[in-house]
Short mmCIF file of C-alpha atoms and ligand atoms in Angstrom, two decimals:
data_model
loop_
_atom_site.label_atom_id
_atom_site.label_comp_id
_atom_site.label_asym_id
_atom_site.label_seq_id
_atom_site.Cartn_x
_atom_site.Cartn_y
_atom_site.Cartn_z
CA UNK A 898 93.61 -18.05 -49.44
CA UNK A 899 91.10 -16.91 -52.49
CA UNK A 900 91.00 -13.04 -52.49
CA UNK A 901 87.73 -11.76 -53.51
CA UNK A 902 87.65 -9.30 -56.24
CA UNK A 903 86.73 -5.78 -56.31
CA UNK A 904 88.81 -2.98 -56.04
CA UNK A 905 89.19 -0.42 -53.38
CA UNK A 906 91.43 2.44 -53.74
CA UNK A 907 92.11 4.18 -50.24
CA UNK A 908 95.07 5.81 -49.69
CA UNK A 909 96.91 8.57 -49.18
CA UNK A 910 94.75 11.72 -48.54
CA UNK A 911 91.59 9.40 -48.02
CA UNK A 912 93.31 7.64 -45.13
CA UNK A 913 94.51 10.62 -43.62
CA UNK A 914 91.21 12.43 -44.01
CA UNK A 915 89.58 9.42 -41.72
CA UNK A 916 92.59 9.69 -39.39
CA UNK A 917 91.41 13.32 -39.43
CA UNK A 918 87.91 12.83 -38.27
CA UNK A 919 89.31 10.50 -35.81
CA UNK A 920 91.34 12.55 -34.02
CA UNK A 921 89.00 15.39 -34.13
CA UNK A 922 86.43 13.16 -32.11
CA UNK A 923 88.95 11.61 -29.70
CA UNK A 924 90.12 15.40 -28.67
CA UNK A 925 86.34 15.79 -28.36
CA UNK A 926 86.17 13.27 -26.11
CA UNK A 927 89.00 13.88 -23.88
CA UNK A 928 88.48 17.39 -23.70
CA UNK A 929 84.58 17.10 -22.64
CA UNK A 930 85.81 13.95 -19.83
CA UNK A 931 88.84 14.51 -18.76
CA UNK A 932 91.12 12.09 -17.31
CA UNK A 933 88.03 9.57 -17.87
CA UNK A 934 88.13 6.23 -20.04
CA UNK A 935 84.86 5.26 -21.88
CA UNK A 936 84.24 1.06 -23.18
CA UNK A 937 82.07 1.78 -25.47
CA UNK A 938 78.91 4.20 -26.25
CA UNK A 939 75.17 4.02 -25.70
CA UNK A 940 73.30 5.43 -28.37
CA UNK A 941 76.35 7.33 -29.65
CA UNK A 942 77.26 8.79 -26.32
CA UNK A 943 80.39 7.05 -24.86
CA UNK A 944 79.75 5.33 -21.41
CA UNK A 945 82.02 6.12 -18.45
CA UNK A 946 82.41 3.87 -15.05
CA UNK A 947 82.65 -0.09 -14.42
CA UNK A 948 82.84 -2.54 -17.09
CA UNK A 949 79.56 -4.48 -16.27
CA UNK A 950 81.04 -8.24 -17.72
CA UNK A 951 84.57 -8.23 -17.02
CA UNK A 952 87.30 -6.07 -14.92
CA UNK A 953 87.84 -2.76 -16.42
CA UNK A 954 90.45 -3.54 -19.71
CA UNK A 955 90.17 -1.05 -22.38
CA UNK A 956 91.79 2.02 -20.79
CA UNK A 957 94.95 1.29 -22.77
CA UNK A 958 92.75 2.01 -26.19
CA UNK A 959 92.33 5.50 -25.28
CA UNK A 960 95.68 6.23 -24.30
CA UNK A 961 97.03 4.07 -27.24
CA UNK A 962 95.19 6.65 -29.69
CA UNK A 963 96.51 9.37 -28.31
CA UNK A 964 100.42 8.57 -28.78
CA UNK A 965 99.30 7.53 -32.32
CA UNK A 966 98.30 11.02 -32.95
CA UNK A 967 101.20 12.21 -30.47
CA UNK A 968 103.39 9.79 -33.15
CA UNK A 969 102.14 12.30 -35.87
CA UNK A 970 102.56 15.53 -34.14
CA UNK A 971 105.08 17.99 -33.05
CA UNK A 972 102.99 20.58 -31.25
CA UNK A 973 103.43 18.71 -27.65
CA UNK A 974 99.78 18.35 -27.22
CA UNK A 975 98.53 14.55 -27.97
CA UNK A 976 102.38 13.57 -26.25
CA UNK A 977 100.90 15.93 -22.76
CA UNK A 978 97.83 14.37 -22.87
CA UNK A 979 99.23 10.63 -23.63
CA UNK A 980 101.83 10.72 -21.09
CA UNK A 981 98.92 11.74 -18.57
CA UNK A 982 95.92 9.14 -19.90
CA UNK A 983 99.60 6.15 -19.13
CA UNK A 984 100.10 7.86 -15.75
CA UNK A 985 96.50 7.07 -14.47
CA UNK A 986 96.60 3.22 -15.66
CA UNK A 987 100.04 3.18 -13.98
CA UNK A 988 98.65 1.43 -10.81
CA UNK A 989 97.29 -1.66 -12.73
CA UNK A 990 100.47 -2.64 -13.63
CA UNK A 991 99.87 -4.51 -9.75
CA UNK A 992 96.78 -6.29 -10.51
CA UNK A 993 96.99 -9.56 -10.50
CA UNK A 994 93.05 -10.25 -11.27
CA UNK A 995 93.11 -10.11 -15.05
CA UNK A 996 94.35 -11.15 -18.22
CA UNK A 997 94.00 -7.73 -19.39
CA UNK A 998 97.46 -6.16 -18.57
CA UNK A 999 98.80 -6.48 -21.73
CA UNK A 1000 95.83 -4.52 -23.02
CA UNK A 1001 96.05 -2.11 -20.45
CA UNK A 1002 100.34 -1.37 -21.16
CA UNK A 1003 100.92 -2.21 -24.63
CA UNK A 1004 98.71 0.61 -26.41
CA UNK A 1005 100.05 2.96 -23.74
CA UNK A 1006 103.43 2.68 -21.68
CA UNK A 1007 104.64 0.08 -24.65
CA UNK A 1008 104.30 2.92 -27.23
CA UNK A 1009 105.40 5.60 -24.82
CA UNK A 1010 108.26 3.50 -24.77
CA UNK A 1011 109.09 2.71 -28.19
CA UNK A 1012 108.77 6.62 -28.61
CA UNK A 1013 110.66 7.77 -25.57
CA UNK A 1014 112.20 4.97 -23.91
CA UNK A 1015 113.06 5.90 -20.26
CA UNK A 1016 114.05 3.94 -16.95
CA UNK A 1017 110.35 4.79 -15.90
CA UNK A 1018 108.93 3.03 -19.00
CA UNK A 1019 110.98 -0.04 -18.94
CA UNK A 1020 110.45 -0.34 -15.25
CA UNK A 1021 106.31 0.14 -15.41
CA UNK A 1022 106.61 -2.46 -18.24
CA UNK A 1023 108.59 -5.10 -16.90
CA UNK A 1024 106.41 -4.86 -13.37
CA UNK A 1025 103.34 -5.11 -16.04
CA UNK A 1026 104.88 -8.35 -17.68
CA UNK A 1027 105.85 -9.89 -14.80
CA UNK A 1028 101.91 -9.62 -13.10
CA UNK A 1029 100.37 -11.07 -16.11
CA UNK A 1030 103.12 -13.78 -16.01
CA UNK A 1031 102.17 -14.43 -12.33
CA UNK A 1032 98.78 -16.51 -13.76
CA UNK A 1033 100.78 -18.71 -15.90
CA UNK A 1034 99.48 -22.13 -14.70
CA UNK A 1035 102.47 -24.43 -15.26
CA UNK A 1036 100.27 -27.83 -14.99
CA UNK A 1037 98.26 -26.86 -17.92
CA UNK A 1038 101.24 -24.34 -19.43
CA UNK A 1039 98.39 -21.47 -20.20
CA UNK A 1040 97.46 -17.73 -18.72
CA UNK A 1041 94.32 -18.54 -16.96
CA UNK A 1042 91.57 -15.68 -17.32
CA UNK A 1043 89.69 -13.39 -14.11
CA UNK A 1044 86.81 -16.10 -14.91
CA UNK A 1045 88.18 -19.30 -13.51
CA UNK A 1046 91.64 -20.43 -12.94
CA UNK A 1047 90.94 -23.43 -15.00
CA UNK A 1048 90.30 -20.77 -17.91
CA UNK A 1049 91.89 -19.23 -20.99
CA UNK A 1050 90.66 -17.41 -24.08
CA UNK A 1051 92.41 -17.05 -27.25
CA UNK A 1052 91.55 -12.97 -25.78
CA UNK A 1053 94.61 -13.59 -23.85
CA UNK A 1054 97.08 -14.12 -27.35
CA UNK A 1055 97.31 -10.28 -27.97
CA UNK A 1056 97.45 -9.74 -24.20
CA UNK A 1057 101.30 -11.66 -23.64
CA UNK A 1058 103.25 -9.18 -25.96
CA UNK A 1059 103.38 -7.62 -22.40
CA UNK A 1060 105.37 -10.41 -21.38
CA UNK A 1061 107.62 -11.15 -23.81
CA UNK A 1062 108.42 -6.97 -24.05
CA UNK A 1063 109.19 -7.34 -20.30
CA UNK A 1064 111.21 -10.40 -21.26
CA UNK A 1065 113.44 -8.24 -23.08
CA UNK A 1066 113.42 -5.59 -21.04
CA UNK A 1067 114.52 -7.36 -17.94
CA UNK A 1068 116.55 -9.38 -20.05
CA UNK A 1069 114.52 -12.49 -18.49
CA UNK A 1070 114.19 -15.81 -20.81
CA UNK A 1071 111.95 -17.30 -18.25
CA UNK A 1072 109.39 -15.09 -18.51
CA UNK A 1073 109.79 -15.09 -22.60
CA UNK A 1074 109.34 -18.99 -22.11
CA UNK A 1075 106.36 -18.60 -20.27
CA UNK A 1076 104.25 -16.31 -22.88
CA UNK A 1077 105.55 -19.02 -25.59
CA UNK A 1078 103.90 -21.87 -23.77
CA UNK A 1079 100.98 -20.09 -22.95
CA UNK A 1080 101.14 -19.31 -27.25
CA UNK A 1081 101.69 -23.31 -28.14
CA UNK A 1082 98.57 -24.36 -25.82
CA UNK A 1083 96.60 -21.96 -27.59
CA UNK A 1084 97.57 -23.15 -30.65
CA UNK A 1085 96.60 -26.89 -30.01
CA UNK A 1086 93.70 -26.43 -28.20
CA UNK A 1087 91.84 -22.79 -29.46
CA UNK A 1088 93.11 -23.45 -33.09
CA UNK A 1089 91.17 -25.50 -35.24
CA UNK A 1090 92.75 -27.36 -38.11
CA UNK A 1091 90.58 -24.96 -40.36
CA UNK A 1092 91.50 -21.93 -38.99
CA UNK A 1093 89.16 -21.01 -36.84
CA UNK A 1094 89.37 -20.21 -33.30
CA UNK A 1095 87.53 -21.70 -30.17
CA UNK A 1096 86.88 -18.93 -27.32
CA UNK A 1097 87.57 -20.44 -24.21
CA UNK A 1098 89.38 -23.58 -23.40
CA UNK A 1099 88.68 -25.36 -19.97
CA UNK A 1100 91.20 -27.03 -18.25
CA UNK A 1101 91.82 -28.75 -14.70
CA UNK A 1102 93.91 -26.80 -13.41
CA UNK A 1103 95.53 -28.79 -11.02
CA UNK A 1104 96.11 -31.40 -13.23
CA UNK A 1105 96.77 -29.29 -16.25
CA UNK A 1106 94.42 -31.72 -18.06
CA UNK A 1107 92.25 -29.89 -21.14
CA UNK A 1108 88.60 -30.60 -20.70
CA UNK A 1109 86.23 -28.96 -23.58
CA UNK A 1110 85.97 -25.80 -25.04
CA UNK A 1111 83.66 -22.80 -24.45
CA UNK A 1112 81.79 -19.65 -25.31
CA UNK A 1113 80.77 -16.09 -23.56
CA UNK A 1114 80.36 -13.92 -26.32
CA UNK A 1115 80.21 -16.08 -29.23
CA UNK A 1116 76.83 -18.35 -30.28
CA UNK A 1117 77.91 -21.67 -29.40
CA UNK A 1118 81.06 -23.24 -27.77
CA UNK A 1119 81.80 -24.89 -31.58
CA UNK A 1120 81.19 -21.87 -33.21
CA UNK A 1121 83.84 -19.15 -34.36
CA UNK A 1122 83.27 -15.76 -32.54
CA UNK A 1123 84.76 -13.38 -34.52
CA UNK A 1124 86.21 -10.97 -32.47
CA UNK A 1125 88.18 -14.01 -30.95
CA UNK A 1126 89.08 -14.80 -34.49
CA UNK A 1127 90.56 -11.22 -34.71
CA UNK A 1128 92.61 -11.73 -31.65
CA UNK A 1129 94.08 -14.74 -32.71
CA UNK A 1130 95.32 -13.16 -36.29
CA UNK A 1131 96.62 -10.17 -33.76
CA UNK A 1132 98.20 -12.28 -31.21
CA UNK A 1133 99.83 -15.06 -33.10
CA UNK A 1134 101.31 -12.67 -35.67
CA UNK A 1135 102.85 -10.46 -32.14
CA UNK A 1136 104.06 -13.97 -31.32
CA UNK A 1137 106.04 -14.55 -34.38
CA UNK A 1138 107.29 -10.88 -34.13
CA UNK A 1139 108.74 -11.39 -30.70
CA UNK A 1140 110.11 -15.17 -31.23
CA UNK A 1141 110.85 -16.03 -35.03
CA UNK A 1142 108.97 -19.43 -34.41
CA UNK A 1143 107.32 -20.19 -37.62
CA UNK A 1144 104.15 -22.11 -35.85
CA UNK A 1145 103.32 -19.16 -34.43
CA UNK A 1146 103.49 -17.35 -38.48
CA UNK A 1147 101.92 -20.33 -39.66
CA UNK A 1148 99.41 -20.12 -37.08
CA UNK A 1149 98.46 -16.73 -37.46
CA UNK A 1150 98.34 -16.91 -41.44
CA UNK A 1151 95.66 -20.12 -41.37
CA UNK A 1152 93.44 -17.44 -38.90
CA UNK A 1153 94.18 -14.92 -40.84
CA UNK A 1154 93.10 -17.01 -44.17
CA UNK A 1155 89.82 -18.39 -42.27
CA UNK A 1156 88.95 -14.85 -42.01
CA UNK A 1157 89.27 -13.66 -45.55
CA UNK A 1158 87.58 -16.88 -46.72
CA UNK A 1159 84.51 -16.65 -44.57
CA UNK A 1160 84.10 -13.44 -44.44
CA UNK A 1161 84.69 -12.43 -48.07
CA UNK A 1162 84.11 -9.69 -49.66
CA UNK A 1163 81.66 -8.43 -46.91
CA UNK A 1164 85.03 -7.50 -45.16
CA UNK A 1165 83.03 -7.30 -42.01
CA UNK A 1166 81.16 -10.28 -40.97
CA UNK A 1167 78.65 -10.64 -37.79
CA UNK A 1168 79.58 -11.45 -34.53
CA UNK A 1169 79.58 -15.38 -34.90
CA UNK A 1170 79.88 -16.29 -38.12
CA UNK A 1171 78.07 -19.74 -37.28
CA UNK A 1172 75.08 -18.26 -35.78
CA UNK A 1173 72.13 -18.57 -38.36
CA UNK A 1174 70.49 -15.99 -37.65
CA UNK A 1175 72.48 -12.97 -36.26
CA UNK A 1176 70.44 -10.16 -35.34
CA UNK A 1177 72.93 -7.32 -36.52
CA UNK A 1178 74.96 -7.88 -39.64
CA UNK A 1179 77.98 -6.55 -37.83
CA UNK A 1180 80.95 -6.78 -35.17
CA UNK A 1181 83.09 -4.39 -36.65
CA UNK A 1182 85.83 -4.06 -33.78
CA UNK A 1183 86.79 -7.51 -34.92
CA UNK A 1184 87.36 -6.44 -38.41
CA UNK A 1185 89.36 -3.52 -36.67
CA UNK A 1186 91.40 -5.28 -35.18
CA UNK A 1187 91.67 -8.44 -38.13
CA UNK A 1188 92.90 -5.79 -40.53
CA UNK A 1189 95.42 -4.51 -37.86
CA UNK A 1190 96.68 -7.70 -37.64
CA UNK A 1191 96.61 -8.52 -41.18
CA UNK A 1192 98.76 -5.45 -41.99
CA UNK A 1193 101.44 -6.31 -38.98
CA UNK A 1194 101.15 -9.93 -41.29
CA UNK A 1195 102.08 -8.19 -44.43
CA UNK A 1196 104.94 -6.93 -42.41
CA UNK A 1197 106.71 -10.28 -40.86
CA UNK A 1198 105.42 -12.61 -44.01
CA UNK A 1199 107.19 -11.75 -47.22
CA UNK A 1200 105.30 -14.31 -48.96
CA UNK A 1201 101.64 -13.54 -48.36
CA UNK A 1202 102.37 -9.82 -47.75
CA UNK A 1203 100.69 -8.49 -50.19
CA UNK A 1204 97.17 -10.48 -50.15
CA UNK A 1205 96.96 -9.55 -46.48
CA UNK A 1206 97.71 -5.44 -47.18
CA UNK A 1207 95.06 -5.83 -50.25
CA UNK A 1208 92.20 -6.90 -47.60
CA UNK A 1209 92.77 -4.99 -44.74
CA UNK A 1210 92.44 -2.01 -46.79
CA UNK A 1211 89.34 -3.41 -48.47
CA UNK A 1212 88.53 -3.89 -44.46
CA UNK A 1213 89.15 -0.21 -43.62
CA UNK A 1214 88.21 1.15 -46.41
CA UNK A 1215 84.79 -0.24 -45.67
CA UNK A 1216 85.02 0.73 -42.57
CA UNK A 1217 85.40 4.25 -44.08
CA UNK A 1218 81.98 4.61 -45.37
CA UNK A 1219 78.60 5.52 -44.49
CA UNK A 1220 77.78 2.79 -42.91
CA UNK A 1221 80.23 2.54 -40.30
CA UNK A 1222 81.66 6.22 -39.95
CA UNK A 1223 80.28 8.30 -37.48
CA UNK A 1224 80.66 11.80 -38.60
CA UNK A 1225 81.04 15.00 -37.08
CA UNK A 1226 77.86 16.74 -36.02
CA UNK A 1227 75.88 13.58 -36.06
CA UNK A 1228 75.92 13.19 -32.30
CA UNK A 1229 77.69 9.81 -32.79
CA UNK A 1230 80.53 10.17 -30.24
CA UNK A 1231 82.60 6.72 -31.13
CA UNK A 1232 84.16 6.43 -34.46
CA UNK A 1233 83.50 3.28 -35.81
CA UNK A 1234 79.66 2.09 -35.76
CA UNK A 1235 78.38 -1.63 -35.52
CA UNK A 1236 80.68 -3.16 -32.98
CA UNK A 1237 79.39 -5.40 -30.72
CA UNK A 1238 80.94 -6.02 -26.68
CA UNK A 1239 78.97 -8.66 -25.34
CA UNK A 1240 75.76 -9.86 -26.93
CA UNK A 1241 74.43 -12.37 -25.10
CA UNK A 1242 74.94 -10.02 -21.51
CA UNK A 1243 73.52 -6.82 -23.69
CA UNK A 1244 76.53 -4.84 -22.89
CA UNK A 1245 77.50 -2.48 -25.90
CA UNK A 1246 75.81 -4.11 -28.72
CA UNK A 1247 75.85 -2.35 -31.76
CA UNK A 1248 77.26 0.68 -30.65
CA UNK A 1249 80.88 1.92 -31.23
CA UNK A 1250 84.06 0.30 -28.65
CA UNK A 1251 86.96 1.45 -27.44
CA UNK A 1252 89.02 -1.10 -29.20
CA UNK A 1253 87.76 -0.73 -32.13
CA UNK A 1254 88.06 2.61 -32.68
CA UNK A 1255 91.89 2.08 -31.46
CA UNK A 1256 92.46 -1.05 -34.21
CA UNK A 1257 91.20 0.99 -36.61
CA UNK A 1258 93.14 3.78 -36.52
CA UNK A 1259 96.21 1.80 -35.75
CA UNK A 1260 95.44 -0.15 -38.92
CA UNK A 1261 95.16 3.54 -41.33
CA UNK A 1262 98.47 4.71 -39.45
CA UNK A 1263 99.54 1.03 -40.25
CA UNK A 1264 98.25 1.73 -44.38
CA UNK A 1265 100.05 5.00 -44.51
CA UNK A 1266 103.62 3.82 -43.00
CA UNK A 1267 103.43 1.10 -45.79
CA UNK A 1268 102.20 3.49 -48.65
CA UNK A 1269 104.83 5.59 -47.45
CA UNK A 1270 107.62 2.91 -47.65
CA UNK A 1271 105.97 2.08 -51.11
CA UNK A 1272 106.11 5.41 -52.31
CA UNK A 1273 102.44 5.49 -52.41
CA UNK A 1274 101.81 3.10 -54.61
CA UNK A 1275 98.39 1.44 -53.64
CA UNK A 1276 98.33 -2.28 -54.15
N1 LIG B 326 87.75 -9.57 -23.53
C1 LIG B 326 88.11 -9.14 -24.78
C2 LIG B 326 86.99 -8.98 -25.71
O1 LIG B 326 85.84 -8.80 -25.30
O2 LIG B 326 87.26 -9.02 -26.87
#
C-alpha cells in the first residue's frame, strides 16, 4: 500500500463538532417521522415507504445511530428512542427472504446488546442469526441473496456477523461454520487477486457449481463497484474479528489496499471506479463505510494499523467539508451528500443514504475512541 501525501488534521473537537451536526439532524428526523425509517433522500428530503430495488434493509442504520449517540449520553433520551426504533424491526428477525438480517440486527439489537445485554437481546439475536443461516446453500457453501437462489454478493460479507454473534450466543459451532464457508467462497470467487471485488457471483445451485460473475449496481460485471468494495473491507475485517483466521485479515487488508491505491488521494472515488465516464464524481456511502472498516482494520492489524487510521481520517475528514456536509438550515435533511443507491434503476442517486450517514458516524465515534486511547495524539 502507497499512502498518498497530504495532511489532514481532524480530531478531537472537529470530530465531535461533525458528530454534533449529526445528531442534531438525526433528532430532526426522528422527531418530525416518528417511528418511520427513511433509505435515502430526494432532493434533500429523506424518503419514507418501500425500497423500490430490493426488500426493505436499512432500518438497522437508523436505529444503529441512535445507540451511538445513546453510547455517548446519559440523559436516557437517544437509549428511549433506540430501544423503540430495535423494537419495531423486531419482527424481521423471521424473514427468511433476504440477506439483509444482519443489516437489519447488527446496528440495532447487536449494539443494544453489547450495551445492555439481556435474555431478550441474545434471544432476538440468535433467532436473527439462525434465519439468515437458513439460506446457506451447502452445494455451493454460500448465503444466496432475495435475487436468485443461485446468487450471492460480496453485500452479504458484512451481513453474517449476525451469524457468527448468534454462534456465540447460542453457543452453536455449526452455525459459526456456516458464516465461515459462506466467507471462504467469497473470498475465491468475489476476490480478485488484485484486490478488487466482483458484485455478484452466480452459481448452480443445485450443483453448487460457480458459473460467472455479475453486476446490479456497478458498470460492468468485470468492473469494481465500489460500494461492494467497501463491504468487502467491512465484512472480511468482521470475519477476522469473530474467527482469528488470517485469510480472512489478509483478505480484507488486499481490499482494503485496492481501495487506497485506486482511489488515492481523492479519498472518495465514483461509483465504479472502471466506468469511463461516471456521471457524478461520487458514491460517498462507500467511502463511509471503507473508512469504517479501515479503522475496525487499524484495530485487529497491528502491523498496518496505522496506514489504515491515517486514511480513513483523510476519508472523513473529507467527508467533513463543504462538499459533502449538509448543514443545518440548508434544507438538506441527510448528512452526508453524494451517495449513490442504485444507478442504473435511478433509485437514490446522488442524494444522501441511510448507510452512509450510519458508516460515517460510526467511523468519527470510531476516530475519537482511538484518539482517546492515544491520548489525542493525531497520527
Ligand atoms: N444491498 C446493499 C447495497 O446496496 O449496498
Amino acid at each position: 500500500m502507497t499512502l498518498p501525501t497530504g495532511q489532514a488534521s481532524f480530531t478531537g473537537a472537529a470530530v465531535s463538532d461533525v458528530i454534533d451536526l449529526a445528531r442534531r439532524k438525526v433528532d430532526r428526523l426522528i422527531s418530525g417521522h416518528p417511528g418511520q425509517m427513511p433509505i435515502y433522500t430526494t432532493g434533500g428530503r429523506w424518503h419514507f415507504g418501500e425500497d423500490a430495488w430490493a426488500p426493505l434493509w436499512s432500518g438497522g442504520f437508523l436505529a444503529g445511530l441512535l445507540w451511538i449517540f445513546a453510547s455517548m449520553d446519559d440523559s436516557g433520551k437517544w437509549r428511549r428512542a433506540a430501544e423503540e426504533y430495535s423494537r419495531l424491526l423486531e419482527p424481521r428477525k423471521l424473514d427468511g427472504g433476504t440477506h439483509d438480517i444482519g443489516f437489519l440486527f447488527v446496528p440495532s439489537w447487536g449494539r443494544w446488546h453489547a450495551l445492555a445485554p439481556s435474555d431478550r437481546t441474545r434471544d432476538v439475536l440468535i433467532q436473527a442469526g439462525r434465519t439468515l443461516a437458513g439460506r446457506f446453500n451447502p452445494q455451493g457453501r454460500y448465503i444466496a441473496t432475495w435475487v436468485s437462489p443461485g446468487s450471492t454478493f460480496i453485500d452479504v460479507m458484512p451481513n453474517i456477523e449476525i451469524i457468527y454473534l448468534a454462534a456465540r450466543l447460542a453457543g452453536d459451532a455449526r452455525l459459526a461454520d456456516i458464516a465461515t464457508a459462506h466467507a471462504l467462497t467469497s473470498r475465491r470467487h468475489l476476490v480478485r487477486g488484485d484486490g478488487s471485488t466482483i458484485h455478484e457471483g452466480i452459481f448452480d445451485p443445485e450443483t453448487g457449481e460457480f458459473l460467472h460473475g455479475g453486476t446490479h449496481q456497478g458498470y460492468r460485471p468485470d468492473s469494481t463497484w465500489a460500494r461492494g468494495q467497501a463491504w468487502a473491507i467491512h465484512g472480511f475485517g468482521s470475519a477476522y474479528r469473530w474467527t482469528g483466521d488470517e485469510r480472512m485479515l489478509q483478505t480484507a487488508r488486499r481490499c482494503a489496499d485496492f481501495y487506497i491505491e485506486s482511489v488515492g488521494d481523492r479519498y472518495v472515488g465514483p461509483n465504479d471506479w472502471d466506468d469511463p465516464q461516471p456521471e457524478f464524481p461520487y458514491e460517498s456511502s462507500a467511502a463511509a463505510i471503507a473508512a469504517s472498516g479501515m479503522l475496525q482494520l487499524a484495530g485487529l492489524d497491528p502491523a498496518g494499523g496505522d496506514d489504515y487510521v491515517r486514511y480513513a481520517r483523510r476519508v472523513l475528514a473529507t467527508l467533513s467539508t463543504e462538499t459533502f456536509l449538509g448543514r443545518p438550515g440548508d434544507g438538506w435533511e441527510g448528512i452526508v451528500r453524494h451517495a449513490i443507491y442504485h444507478r442504473s434503476e435511478a433509485i437514490g442517486v446522488d442524494e444522501s443514504i441511510m448507510w452512509g450517514d450510519y458508516y460515517f458516524v460510526d467511523g468519527l465515534a470510531q476516530l475519537l475512541a482511538i484518539d482517546a486511547v492515544r491520548n489525542g495524539a493525531g497520527r
